[in-house]
XYZ file of N, CA, C and O in Angstrom:
408
model
N 11.972 -10.355 -17.822
C 11.634 -9.189 -16.984
C 12.050 -8.863 -15.616
O 11.621 -9.841 -14.694
N 12.552 -7.809 -15.001
C 12.617 -8.034 -13.395
C 11.407 -7.797 -12.734
O 10.311 -7.281 -13.048
N 11.188 -8.697 -11.804
C 10.316 -8.394 -10.840
C 10.170 -6.936 -9.998
O 10.765 -6.299 -9.595
N 8.623 -6.780 -9.895
C 8.352 -5.499 -9.220
C 7.822 -5.425 -8.167
O 6.728 -6.289 -8.203
N 7.965 -5.079 -7.140
C 6.858 -5.022 -5.947
C 5.956 -3.690 -5.152
O 6.542 -2.829 -5.184
N 4.911 -3.728 -4.783
C 4.058 -3.004 -4.420
C 3.995 -3.611 -2.815
O 3.764 -4.353 -2.508
N 4.315 -2.259 -2.060
C 4.376 -2.507 -0.399
C 3.574 -1.965 0.288
O 3.154 -0.252 -0.292
N 3.218 -2.058 1.588
C 2.435 -1.010 2.398
C 3.274 -1.691 3.671
O 3.376 -2.465 4.032
N 3.961 -0.003 4.352
C 4.481 -0.169 5.496
C 3.331 0.613 6.580
O 2.741 1.647 6.244
N 3.703 0.020 7.766
C 3.014 0.733 8.949
C 3.711 1.575 9.712
O 4.921 1.097 9.746
N 3.554 2.791 9.408
C 4.418 3.901 10.626
C 4.398 3.907 11.838
O 3.381 3.448 12.221
N 5.137 4.448 12.656
C 5.328 4.493 13.964
C 3.659 5.431 14.326
O 3.313 5.261 15.291
N 3.526 6.065 13.553
C 2.210 7.148 13.918
C 1.044 6.667 13.226
O -0.006 6.925 13.491
N 1.328 4.813 12.963
C -0.004 4.194 12.571
C -0.652 4.373 11.143
O -1.351 4.164 10.703
N 0.128 5.011 10.638
C -0.492 5.701 8.965
C 0.340 4.460 8.470
O 1.526 3.919 8.507
N -0.336 4.743 6.815
C 0.178 3.635 5.738
C 1.292 4.272 4.892
O 0.492 5.239 4.798
N 2.254 3.622 4.152
C 3.073 4.262 3.498
C 3.216 3.305 2.371
O 3.278 1.841 2.493
N 2.508 3.973 1.058
C 2.693 2.226 -0.155
C 3.860 3.267 -0.994
O 4.120 4.119 -1.418
N 4.189 2.009 -1.706
C 5.383 2.086 -2.293
C 5.754 1.069 -3.507
O 5.337 0.025 -3.324
N 6.946 1.176 -4.347
C 6.912 0.411 -5.744
C 8.078 0.313 -5.569
O 9.119 1.533 -5.305
N 9.109 -0.533 -5.721
C 10.625 -0.835 -6.276
C 10.717 -2.146 -7.010
O 9.929 -3.300 -7.009
N 11.827 -2.501 -7.440
C 12.437 -3.595 -7.847
C 13.181 -4.391 -6.966
O 13.414 -5.567 -7.393
N 13.568 -4.188 -5.916
C 14.509 -4.097 -4.766
C 14.055 -4.384 -3.764
O 14.231 -3.239 -2.380
N 12.975 -5.221 -3.333
C 12.169 -4.772 -1.818
C 12.929 -4.716 -0.580
O 13.122 -4.231 0.237
N 13.933 -5.671 -0.436
C 14.879 -6.122 0.398
C 15.696 -4.758 0.581
O 16.162 -4.271 1.861
N 16.426 -4.603 -0.415
C 17.259 -3.359 -0.326
C 16.163 -1.874 0.124
O 16.750 -0.821 0.959
N 15.127 -1.702 -0.513
C 14.363 -0.497 -0.243
C 14.100 -0.494 1.037
O 13.617 0.504 1.489
N 13.603 -1.614 1.369
C 13.083 -1.596 3.425
C 14.667 -0.968 3.993
O 14.100 -0.263 5.104
N 15.725 -1.652 3.763
C 16.606 -0.889 4.250
C 16.912 0.466 4.082
O 17.383 0.965 5.125
N 16.806 0.876 3.333
C 16.784 2.428 3.054
C 15.477 3.545 3.714
O 15.902 3.902 4.387
N 14.668 2.550 3.756
C 13.428 2.987 4.742
C 13.870 3.200 6.543
O 13.932 4.176 6.653
N 14.336 2.016 6.780
C 14.850 1.784 7.892
C 16.199 2.488 8.439
O 16.170 3.398 9.580
N 16.714 2.697 7.612
C 18.110 3.952 7.646
C 17.768 5.256 7.797
O 18.708 6.110 8.084
N 16.885 5.942 6.912
C 16.370 6.848 7.047
C 16.998 7.722 6.205
O 17.488 8.692 6.268
N 17.510 7.331 4.648
C 18.605 7.725 3.841
C 18.077 9.159 3.298
O 18.796 10.380 3.206
N 16.927 9.506 3.425
C 16.320 10.902 2.870
C 15.487 11.329 3.539
O 14.200 10.873 3.729
N 15.929 12.454 4.323
C 14.953 13.564 5.115
C 13.591 13.665 4.594
O 13.005 14.023 5.781
N 13.854 13.703 3.732
C 12.039 14.572 2.875
C 11.484 13.382 2.803
O 10.094 13.627 2.414
N 11.606 11.722 2.924
C 11.077 10.948 2.561
C 9.441 10.818 3.640
O 9.837 11.085 4.791
N 8.193 10.229 3.182
C 7.394 10.361 4.363
C 7.791 9.709 5.713
O 7.099 10.029 6.638
N 8.232 8.629 5.348
C 8.521 7.374 6.213
C 9.998 8.496 7.016
O 9.737 7.465 8.061
N 10.421 9.091 7.091
C 11.891 9.425 7.843
C 11.532 9.691 9.116
O 12.134 8.903 10.174
N 10.890 10.587 9.609
C 10.309 10.316 10.742
C 9.013 9.977 11.504
O 8.612 10.171 12.721
N 8.829 8.751 10.636
C 7.908 7.988 10.977
C 8.057 6.402 11.472
O 7.581 5.619 11.583
N 10.077 6.443 11.714
C 10.479 5.332 11.893
C 9.988 4.934 13.461
O 9.448 5.662 14.188
N 9.970 3.622 13.866
C 10.239 2.085 13.458
C 8.992 1.861 12.422
O 7.814 2.331 12.621
N 9.179 1.023 11.440
C 8.489 0.806 10.203
C 8.243 -0.603 10.217
O 9.168 -1.340 10.618
N 7.186 -1.213 9.900
C 7.033 -2.544 9.641
C 6.078 -3.230 8.552
O 5.347 -2.196 7.906
N 6.715 -3.713 7.476
C 6.176 -4.292 6.223
C 4.764 -5.079 6.379
O 4.882 -6.111 7.175
N 4.224 -4.485 6.115
C 2.656 -5.218 6.547
C 2.234 -5.976 5.189
O 1.079 -6.788 5.360
N 2.169 -6.060 4.250
C 1.841 -6.078 2.943
C 2.724 -6.043 1.636
O 3.513 -4.835 1.766
N 3.083 -7.133 0.626
C 3.848 -6.755 -0.607
C 3.177 -7.953 -1.713
O 2.587 -8.821 -1.475
N 3.188 -7.352 -2.946
C 2.787 -7.975 -4.043
C 3.846 -8.062 -5.196
O 4.184 -6.781 -5.469
N 3.992 -9.003 -5.648
C 5.033 -9.242 -6.482
C 4.242 -8.855 -8.223
O 3.577 -9.501 -8.387
N 4.972 -8.173 -9.356
C 4.634 -8.385 -10.342
C 5.355 -8.301 -11.288
O 6.576 -8.016 -11.055
N 4.810 -8.563 -12.424
C 6.098 -9.065 -13.500
C 6.758 -7.845 -14.125
O 8.051 -7.912 -14.882
N 6.126 -6.714 -14.401
C 6.999 -5.139 -14.845
C 6.128 -4.499 -14.272
O 5.280 -4.224 -13.180
N 6.939 -3.118 -14.777
C 6.572 -1.891 -13.646
C 5.489 -1.436 -14.126
O 4.699 -0.774 -13.557
N 4.910 -1.422 -15.359
C 3.790 -0.554 -15.771
C 2.561 -1.458 -14.716
O 1.759 -0.357 -14.301
N 2.263 -2.584 -14.783
C 1.360 -3.369 -13.729
C 1.456 -2.825 -12.111
O 0.803 -2.172 -11.421
N 2.709 -2.909 -11.751
C 3.155 -2.342 -10.288
C 2.701 -0.893 -10.322
O 2.231 -0.879 -9.190
N 3.116 -0.182 -10.841
C 3.211 1.296 -10.601
C 1.641 2.062 -10.702
O 1.029 2.528 -9.991
N 0.502 1.203 -11.532
C -0.647 1.486 -11.817
C -1.440 0.485 -10.289
O -2.223 1.726 -9.907
N -1.038 -0.415 -10.009
C -1.302 -0.705 -8.645
C -1.124 -0.026 -7.485
O -1.975 0.092 -7.010
N 0.181 0.501 -7.528
C 0.663 1.247 -6.358
C -0.139 2.692 -6.246
O -0.569 3.268 -5.314
N -0.637 3.194 -7.633
C -1.187 4.558 -7.752
C -2.529 4.603 -7.185
O -3.159 5.399 -6.923
N -3.132 3.091 -7.616
C -4.737 2.770 -7.023
C -4.743 2.647 -5.870
O -5.433 3.178 -5.247
N -3.877 1.923 -4.923
C -3.663 1.271 -3.602
C -3.490 3.363 -2.958
O -4.147 3.194 -1.552
N -2.891 4.338 -3.266
C -2.668 5.348 -2.495
C -3.967 6.184 -2.595
O -3.988 6.610 -1.723
N -4.816 5.528 -3.650
C -6.199 6.221 -3.507
C -7.300 5.586 -2.740
O -7.886 6.032 -2.285
N -6.752 4.558 -2.018
C -7.580 3.884 -1.426
C -7.607 4.316 0.014
O -6.689 4.978 1.015
N -8.765 3.908 0.909
C -9.213 4.719 2.260
C -7.733 3.796 3.093
O -8.070 2.645 2.886
N -7.523 4.180 4.295
C -7.091 3.163 5.327
C -7.886 2.091 5.912
O -6.945 0.810 5.741
N -9.212 2.065 5.897
C -9.936 1.146 5.880
C -9.690 -0.176 4.713
O -9.439 -1.561 5.322
N -9.765 0.178 3.833
C -9.666 -0.805 2.356
C -8.196 -1.075 2.357
O -7.958 -2.227 2.336
N -7.376 -0.391 2.807
C -5.880 -1.017 2.745
C -5.494 -1.999 3.679
O -5.094 -3.138 3.578
N -6.564 -1.465 5.097
C -6.544 -2.684 6.339
C -6.645 -3.951 5.502
O -6.416 -4.966 5.837
N -8.016 -4.083 4.846
C -8.496 -5.134 4.733
C -7.884 -5.518 3.787
O -7.649 -6.951 3.091
N -7.255 -5.173 2.314
C -6.191 -5.897 1.551
C -5.238 -6.353 2.379
O -4.850 -7.675 2.444
N -4.507 -5.843 3.421
C -3.441 -6.504 4.461
C -3.975 -7.785 5.323
O -3.264 -8.948 5.268
N -5.356 -7.747 5.537
C -5.898 -8.903 5.854
C -6.318 -9.891 5.012
O -7.030 -10.727 5.392
N -6.224 -9.351 3.668
C -6.920 -10.256 2.631
C -8.137 -10.614 2.526
O -8.797 -12.097 2.403
N -9.034 -9.614 3.112
C -10.621 -9.337 3.303
C -11.286 -9.259 2.042
O -11.547 -7.887 2.005
N -11.141 -9.945 1.332
C -11.986 -9.459 -0.082
C -13.132 -9.082 -0.226
O -13.835 -8.344 -0.900
N -14.258 -9.954 0.673
C -15.715 -9.360 0.753
C -15.444 -7.806 1.437
O -16.107 -7.218 0.871
N -14.536 -7.507 2.346
C -14.541 -6.410 2.789
C -13.939 -4.925 2.135
O -14.646 -4.148 1.673
N -13.459 -5.475 1.440
C -12.686 -4.779 -0.097
C -13.858 -4.016 -0.832
O -13.835 -3.106 -1.053
N -14.722 -5.419 -1.632
C -15.715 -5.361 -1.837
C -16.865 -4.280 -2.043
O -17.541 -3.208 -2.259
N -16.974 -4.346 -0.448
C -18.116 -3.703 -0.002
C -17.410 -2.071 0.538
O -18.587 -1.219 0.413
N -16.274 -2.017 0.751
C -15.718 -0.625 1.059
C -15.488 0.179 -0.444
O -15.420 1.218 -0.431
N -15.629 -0.547 -1.411
C -15.470 -0.043 -3.311
C -16.710 0.490 -3.662
O -16.737 1.039 -4.133
N -17.579 0.058 -3.057
C -19.432 0.103 -3.467
C -19.452 1.427 -3.127
O -19.440 2.042 -2.233
N -20.031 2.057 -4.342
C -20.668 3.393 -4.166
C -21.851 3.716 -3.276
O -22.681 2.620 -3.484
N -21.542 4.683 -2.471
C -23.242 4.455 -1.398
C -23.711 6.049 -1.469
O -24.192 6.156 -0.357
N -23.465 6.680 -2.312
C -24.450 7.676 -2.501
C -25.713 7.422 -3.455
O -25.752 6.549 -3.889
N -26.161 8.438 -3.792
C -27.379 8.606 -4.323
C -27.807 8.341 -6.008
O -28.837 7.951 -6.187
N -26.524 8.560 -6.348
C -26.662 8.268 -7.587
C -26.385 6.799 -7.995
O -26.513 6.179 -8.941
N -26.309 5.922 -7.221
C -26.120 4.395 -7.116
C -27.207 3.989 -7.911
O -28.295 3.865 -7.184
N -27.454 3.045 -8.685
C -28.600 2.284 -9.184
C -28.966 1.435 -7.931
O -30.809 1.486 -7.916
N -28.492 1.205 -7.005
C -29.059 0.084 -6.001
C -29.932 1.216 -4.950
O -31.150 0.978 -4.486
N -30.000 2.514 -5.256
C -30.605 3.557 -4.081
C -31.716 3.885 -5.080
O -32.491 4.663 -4.427
N -32.054 3.690 -5.954
C -33.023 4.250 -7.093
C -34.504 3.572 -6.684
O -34.269 2.623 -6.309
C-alpha cells in the first residue's frame, strides 16, 4: 500500500492549511505554483511546510486530516511543536458538564 501524508502549511496570512496527499513533494510544488485559483492557499502564498505525518493508507490519513481540520489554531500549533501535554490540555472539556467541575 502506498504511503499517505497529512500535512500542515503555514500561509502568508499566518493561517494554517491542512491537507492530505500520496505525494508530498509534488503536492507542495502544486501549492507553491498556485495551479488552482480556487484553492485556499492560492492567495496565501508563500507557504511553509510546518508538519507532516506518514500513514500506511488513505483511510487513517483522511480520518486524521478531518480531525486536524476541526482543531483550534492553538492545538495545531501544539502538534507542530510536538507539545503533547498542551494538546491534552487543549482537548480537555472545560464546560460545566465535565465531571471535573461537578
